[in-house]
Amino acid sequence: MNSRNHQRMARTVEGYPPQALAVVERLHAQFPDAGVSLGPADSAFSAPAAFWAAGGTGIEQSLAYQDFFAIGMTDRIRAAHLIAFYSRQLSVVLGALYLGAGLQAQIAGLRFEEWTRLHQDREVAGKRYHFRLGVAEGPQHAEGISAFERGFTAHLAPVIAVLKKRTGLSSGAQWRLAADSLAGAFLEIGRAIGDEARGMAEALAIVKRRGSRLFSEELCYEEISAVDPASGAQLSRQYRIRCGCCLYFQTEGSSFCDTCVLLEPDDRRARLAAHLMQNGGA
């Protein structure tokens, strides 16, 4: 971070816990597909309720952007893909602060912004959500994951409601996709901070609690093992196994995701083992 950016960030986070800045810097480096900054919302951000208002530009632009990922999407498929896309970024941002620093964050503002990522050594233009966060000071460990779950579901509930009304995709289908996104993000965060087991345990404490909107009997983690064909080394990796379906397989020329709930277990394991070998365990 250069001195000008550091000064701007220092002004932004004045009055916030110092560990919050460290987590935000790690997010910028490790999860650049989700934008994040600290401080009160300004004119560049919308309040979440305004951003996701029925008929507003936020929801319409978000739905339209899903056509970037596949051809032949219907509104229901766009909604499924969108709730998975959005809740994954939300989970990464809020989850990194919770798992990495024990902090509960609130979404003060939101915007949908242009960004450029590297893919196979070339730059690809895309979009991401940028979350403007407020973080409470003082000890926040007493309620732990219960407080995280309440904040997460409270933020998503109106988004899911407006998508159901706009596209017809059921609330249950959307909550399953949100649970998948949370469990996948917590696995990624745990891996990034060197505590994969904790990331999985914290996610399961939410998605296996009966009564939670994110509850699922099917959602789980599975360790996949394979032998590296090049070196002969034994490879293994934890994967999040979905309980919901993003409907991607219904788009033109597409097929099932490797962790799709609709795959037979043996087929899914074979696909994941092939992925593991292809990527050398990564």
PDB file of N, CA and C in Angstrom, residues 217-270:
ATOM      1  N   GLU A 217     -29.760 -30.482   5.862  1.00  0.00           N
ATOM      2  CA  GLU A 217     -29.271 -31.815   6.195  1.00  0.00           C
ATOM      3  C   GLU A 217     -28.234 -32.291   5.180  1.00  0.00           C
ATOM      4  N   GLU A 218     -28.340 -31.813   3.939  1.00  0.00           N
ATOM      5  CA  GLU A 218     -27.471 -32.304   2.864  1.00  0.00           C
ATOM      6  C   GLU A 218     -26.116 -31.605   2.808  1.00  0.00           C
ATOM      7  N   LEU A 219     -26.086 -30.319   3.123  1.00  0.00           N
ATOM      8  CA  LEU A 219     -24.847 -29.541   3.020  1.00  0.00           C
ATOM      9  C   LEU A 219     -23.778 -30.123   3.944  1.00  0.00           C
ATOM     10  N   CYS A 220     -22.592 -30.325   3.407  1.00  0.00           N
ATOM     11  CA  CYS A 220     -21.514 -30.911   4.206  1.00  0.00           C
ATOM     12  C   CYS A 220     -20.175 -30.620   3.552  1.00  0.00           C
ATOM     13  N   TYR A 221     -19.128 -31.071   4.206  1.00  0.00           N
ATOM     14  CA  TYR A 221     -17.775 -31.044   3.642  1.00  0.00           C
ATOM     15  C   TYR A 221     -17.330 -32.483   3.419  1.00  0.00           C
ATOM     16  N   GLU A 222     -16.516 -32.664   2.416  1.00  0.00           N
ATOM     17  CA  GLU A 222     -15.992 -34.006   2.145  1.00  0.00           C
ATOM     18  C   GLU A 222     -14.529 -33.892   1.723  1.00  0.00           C
ATOM     19  N   GLU A 223     -13.703 -34.733   2.304  1.00  0.00           N
ATOM     20  CA  GLU A 223     -12.288 -34.771   1.924  1.00  0.00           C
ATOM     21  C   GLU A 223     -12.127 -35.702   0.737  1.00  0.00           C
ATOM     22  N   ILE A 224     -11.523 -35.192  -0.306  1.00  0.00           N
ATOM     23  CA  ILE A 224     -11.274 -35.957  -1.526  1.00  0.00           C
ATOM     24  C   ILE A 224      -9.779 -36.238  -1.633  1.00  0.00           C
ATOM     25  N   SER A 225      -9.424 -37.478  -1.933  1.00  0.00           N
ATOM     26  CA  SER A 225      -8.019 -37.870  -2.070  1.00  0.00           C
ATOM     27  C   SER A 225      -7.763 -38.379  -3.478  1.00  0.00           C
ATOM     28  N   ALA A 226      -6.548 -38.184  -3.927  1.00  0.00           N
ATOM     29  CA  ALA A 226      -6.136 -38.657  -5.248  1.00  0.00           C
ATOM     30  C   ALA A 226      -4.617 -38.724  -5.283  1.00  0.00           C
ATOM     31  N   VAL A 227      -4.086 -39.350  -6.318  1.00  0.00           N
ATOM     32  CA  VAL A 227      -2.644 -39.451  -6.503  1.00  0.00           C
ATOM     33  C   VAL A 227      -2.238 -38.556  -7.654  1.00  0.00           C
ATOM     34  N   ASP A 228      -1.258 -37.716  -7.421  1.00  0.00           N
ATOM     35  CA  ASP A 228      -0.754 -36.818  -8.457  1.00  0.00           C
ATOM     36  C   ASP A 228      -0.128 -37.660  -9.562  1.00  0.00           C
ATOM     37  N   PRO A 229      -0.661 -37.605 -10.797  1.00  0.00           N
ATOM     38  CA  PRO A 229      -0.119 -38.440 -11.873  1.00  0.00           C
ATOM     39  C   PRO A 229       1.312 -38.083 -12.252  1.00  0.00           C
ATOM     40  N   ALA A 230       1.732 -36.849 -11.978  1.00  0.00           N
ATOM     41  CA  ALA A 230       3.080 -36.426 -12.354  1.00  0.00           C
ATOM     42  C   ALA A 230       4.122 -36.885 -11.339  1.00  0.00           C
ATOM     43  N   SER A 231       3.827 -36.714 -10.047  1.00  0.00           N
ATOM     44  CA  SER A 231       4.819 -37.009  -9.009  1.00  0.00           C
ATOM     45  C   SER A 231       4.546 -38.267  -8.219  1.00  0.00           C
ATOM     46  N   GLY A 232       3.316 -38.761  -8.298  1.00  0.00           N
ATOM     47  CA  GLY A 232       2.946 -39.915  -7.490  1.00  0.00           C
ATOM     48  C   GLY A 232       2.608 -39.552  -6.059  1.00  0.00           C
ATOM     49  N   ALA A 233       2.607 -38.260  -5.727  1.00  0.00           N
ATOM     50  CA  ALA A 233       2.320 -37.822  -4.363  1.00  0.00           C
ATOM     51  C   ALA A 233       0.828 -37.977  -4.057  1.00  0.00           C
ATOM     52  N   GLN A 234       0.533 -38.266  -2.787  1.00  0.00           N
ATOM     53  CA  GLN A 234      -0.852 -38.362  -2.343  1.00  0.00           C
ATOM     54  C   GLN A 234      -1.408 -36.960  -2.122  1.00  0.00           C
ATOM     55  N   LEU A 235      -2.530 -36.669  -2.734  1.00  0.00           N
ATOM     56  CA  LEU A 235      -3.165 -35.362  -2.626  1.00  0.00           C
ATOM     57  C   LEU A 235      -4.478 -35.494  -1.867  1.00  0.00           C
ATOM     58  N   SER A 236      -4.834 -34.474  -1.118  1.00  0.00           N
ATOM     59  CA  SER A 236      -6.144 -34.455  -0.464  1.00  0.00           C
ATOM     60  C   SER A 236      -6.579 -33.007  -0.266  1.00  0.00           C
ATOM     61  N   ARG A 237      -7.890 -32.823  -0.237  1.00  0.00           N
ATOM     62  CA  ARG A 237      -8.431 -31.475  -0.090  1.00  0.00           C
ATOM     63  C   ARG A 237      -9.882 -31.568   0.368  1.00  0.00           C
ATOM     64  N   GLN A 238     -10.290 -30.629   1.208  1.00  0.00           N
ATOM     65  CA  GLN A 238     -11.674 -30.548   1.643  1.00  0.00           C
ATOM     66  C   GLN A 238     -12.485 -29.765   0.610  1.00  0.00           C
ATOM     67  N   TYR A 239     -13.683 -30.268   0.313  1.00  0.00           N
ATOM     68  CA  TYR A 239     -14.596 -29.583  -0.589  1.00  0.00           C
ATOM     69  C   TYR A 239     -15.947 -29.385   0.106  1.00  0.00           C
ATOM     70  N   ARG A 240     -16.578 -28.277  -0.193  1.00  0.00           N
ATOM     71  CA  ARG A 240     -17.935 -28.029   0.265  1.00  0.00           C
ATOM     72  C   ARG A 240     -18.894 -28.706  -0.710  1.00  0.00           C
ATOM     73  N   ILE A 241     -19.788 -29.550  -0.197  1.00  0.00           N
ATOM     74  CA  ILE A 241     -20.766 -30.248  -1.024  1.00  0.00           C
ATOM     75  C   ILE A 241     -22.107 -29.534  -0.885  1.00  0.00           C
ATOM     76  N   ARG A 242     -22.656 -29.094  -1.986  1.00  0.00           N
ATOM     77  CA  ARG A 242     -23.818 -28.209  -1.991  1.00  0.00           C
ATOM     78  C   ARG A 242     -25.115 -28.893  -1.555  1.00  0.00           C
ATOM     79  N   CYS A 243     -26.049 -28.063  -1.081  1.00  0.00           N
ATOM     80  CA  CYS A 243     -27.418 -28.522  -0.829  1.00  0.00           C
ATOM     81  C   CYS A 243     -28.401 -27.855  -1.782  1.00  0.00           C
ATOM     82  N   GLY A 244     -27.970 -26.802  -2.464  1.00  0.00           N
ATOM     83  CA  GLY A 244     -28.833 -26.067  -3.388  1.00  0.00           C
ATOM     84  C   GLY A 244     -28.294 -26.140  -4.803  1.00  0.00           C
ATOM     85  N   CYS A 245     -29.094 -25.676  -5.744  1.00  0.00           N
ATOM     86  CA  CYS A 245     -28.691 -25.702  -7.154  1.00  0.00           C
ATOM     87  C   CYS A 245     -28.834 -24.306  -7.753  1.00  0.00           C
ATOM     88  N   CYS A 246     -27.776 -23.846  -8.404  1.00  0.00           N
ATOM     89  CA  CYS A 246     -27.786 -22.519  -9.025  1.00  0.00           C
ATOM     90  C   CYS A 246     -28.436 -22.532 -10.411  1.00  0.00           C
ATOM     91  N   LEU A 247     -28.874 -23.732 -10.873  1.00  0.00           N
ATOM     92  CA  LEU A 247     -29.570 -23.896 -12.154  1.00  0.00           C
ATOM     93  C   LEU A 247     -28.682 -23.618 -13.364  1.00  0.00           C
ATOM     94  N   TYR A 248     -27.369 -23.518 -13.131  1.00  0.00           N
ATOM     95  CA  TYR A 248     -26.434 -23.237 -14.227  1.00  0.00           C
ATOM     96  C   TYR A 248     -26.545 -24.293 -15.326  1.00  0.00           C
ATOM     97  N   PHE A 249     -26.837 -25.536 -14.949  1.00  0.00           N
ATOM     98  CA  PHE A 249     -26.883 -26.629 -15.923  1.00  0.00           C
ATOM     99  C   PHE A 249     -27.996 -26.425 -16.949  1.00  0.00           C
ATOM    100  N   GLN A 250     -28.960 -25.554 -16.646  1.00  0.00           N
ATOM    101  CA  GLN A 250     -30.061 -25.312 -17.580  1.00  0.00           C
ATOM    102  C   GLN A 250     -29.726 -24.276 -18.647  1.00  0.00           C
ATOM    103  N   THR A 251     -28.556 -23.636 -18.548  1.00  0.00           N
ATOM    104  CA  THR A 251     -28.188 -22.637 -19.548  1.00  0.00           C
ATOM    105  C   THR A 251     -27.590 -23.318 -20.776  1.00  0.00           C
ATOM    106  N   GLU A 252     -27.485 -22.560 -21.850  1.00  0.00           N
ATOM    107  CA  GLU A 252     -27.048 -23.110 -23.130  1.00  0.00           C
ATOM    108  C   GLU A 252     -25.620 -23.648 -23.078  1.00  0.00           C
ATOM    109  N   GLY A 253     -25.452 -24.918 -23.455  1.00  0.00           N
ATOM    110  CA  GLY A 253     -24.130 -25.528 -23.536  1.00  0.00           C
ATOM    111  C   GLY A 253     -23.464 -25.806 -22.210  1.00  0.00           C
ATOM    112  N   SER A 254     -24.203 -25.750 -21.108  1.00  0.00           N
ATOM    113  CA  SER A 254     -23.614 -25.914 -19.787  1.00  0.00           C
ATOM    114  C   SER A 254     -23.909 -27.298 -19.225  1.00  0.00           C
ATOM    115  N   SER A 255     -23.281 -27.608 -18.092  1.00  0.00           N
ATOM    116  CA  SER A 255     -23.486 -28.892 -17.435  1.00  0.00           C
ATOM    117  C   SER A 255     -23.500 -28.668 -15.929  1.00  0.00           C
ATOM    118  N   PHE A 256     -23.483 -29.754 -15.173  1.00  0.00           N
ATOM    119  CA  PHE A 256     -23.504 -29.644 -13.722  1.00  0.00           C
ATOM    120  C   PHE A 256     -22.169 -29.148 -13.183  1.00  0.00           C
ATOM    121  N   CYS A 257     -22.231 -28.374 -12.089  1.00  0.00           N
ATOM    122  CA  CYS A 257     -21.023 -28.011 -11.354  1.00  0.00           C
ATOM    123  C   CYS A 257     -20.457 -29.268 -10.690  1.00  0.00           C
ATOM    124  N   ASP A 258     -19.170 -29.265 -10.376  1.00  0.00           N
ATOM    125  CA  ASP A 258     -18.538 -30.456  -9.807  1.00  0.00           C
ATOM    126  C   ASP A 258     -19.060 -30.801  -8.417  1.00  0.00           C
ATOM    127  N   THR A 259     -19.624 -29.821  -7.696  1.00  0.00           N
ATOM    128  CA  THR A 259     -20.168 -30.091  -6.363  1.00  0.00           C
ATOM    129  C   THR A 259     -21.691 -30.026  -6.358  1.00  0.00           C
ATOM    130  N   CYS A 260     -22.324 -30.165  -7.512  1.00  0.00           N
ATOM    131  CA  CYS A 260     -23.775 -29.993  -7.619  1.00  0.00           C
ATOM    132  C   CYS A 260     -24.513 -31.038  -6.800  1.00  0.00           C
ATOM    133  N   VAL A 261     -25.564 -30.608  -6.142  1.00  0.00           N
ATOM    134  CA  VAL A 261     -26.401 -31.492  -5.341  1.00  0.00           C
ATOM    135  C   VAL A 261     -27.112 -32.528  -6.208  1.00  0.00           C
ATOM    136  N   LEU A 262     -27.244 -32.274  -7.492  1.00  0.00           N
ATOM    137  CA  LEU A 262     -27.952 -33.189  -8.388  1.00  0.00           C
ATOM    138  C   LEU A 262     -27.079 -34.333  -8.891  1.00  0.00           C
ATOM    139  N   LEU A 263     -25.774 -34.265  -8.668  1.00  0.00           N
ATOM    140  CA  LEU A 263     -24.882 -35.338  -9.103  1.00  0.00           C
ATOM    141  C   LEU A 263     -24.968 -36.530  -8.162  1.00  0.00           C
ATOM    142  N   GLU A 264     -24.795 -37.727  -8.711  1.00  0.00           N
ATOM    143  CA  GLU A 264     -24.639 -38.908  -7.869  1.00  0.00           C
ATOM    144  C   GLU A 264     -23.311 -38.800  -7.114  1.00  0.00           C
ATOM    145  N   PRO A 265     -23.273 -39.243  -5.849  1.00  0.00           N
ATOM    146  CA  PRO A 265     -22.044 -39.091  -5.043  1.00  0.00           C
ATOM    147  C   PRO A 265     -20.786 -39.612  -5.708  1.00  0.00           C
ATOM    148  N   ASP A 266     -20.847 -40.772  -6.354  1.00  0.00           N
ATOM    149  CA  ASP A 266     -19.645 -41.332  -6.978  1.00  0.00           C
ATOM    150  C   ASP A 266     -19.184 -40.481  -8.157  1.00  0.00           C
ATOM    151  N   ASP A 267     -20.141 -39.967  -8.921  1.00  0.00           N
ATOM    152  CA  ASP A 267     -19.810 -39.086 -10.044  1.00  0.00           C
ATOM    153  C   ASP A 267     -19.163 -37.810  -9.528  1.00  0.00           C
ATOM    154  N   ARG A 268     -19.737 -37.246  -8.476  1.00  0.00           N
ATOM    155  CA  ARG A 268     -19.191 -36.023  -7.889  1.00  0.00           C
ATOM    156  C   ARG A 268     -17.770 -36.250  -7.382  1.00  0.00           C
ATOM    157  N   ARG A 269     -17.534 -37.358  -6.686  1.00  0.00           N
ATOM    158  CA  ARG A 269     -16.195 -37.633  -6.157  1.00  0.00           C
ATOM    159  C   ARG A 269     -15.186 -37.815  -7.286  1.00  0.00           C
ATOM    160  N   ALA A 270     -15.607 -38.479  -8.376  1.00  0.00           N
ATOM    161  CA  ALA A 270     -14.704 -38.659  -9.516  1.00  0.00           C
ATOM    162  C   ALA A 270     -14.342 -37.311 -10.139  1.00  0.00           C
TER     163      ALA A 270
END
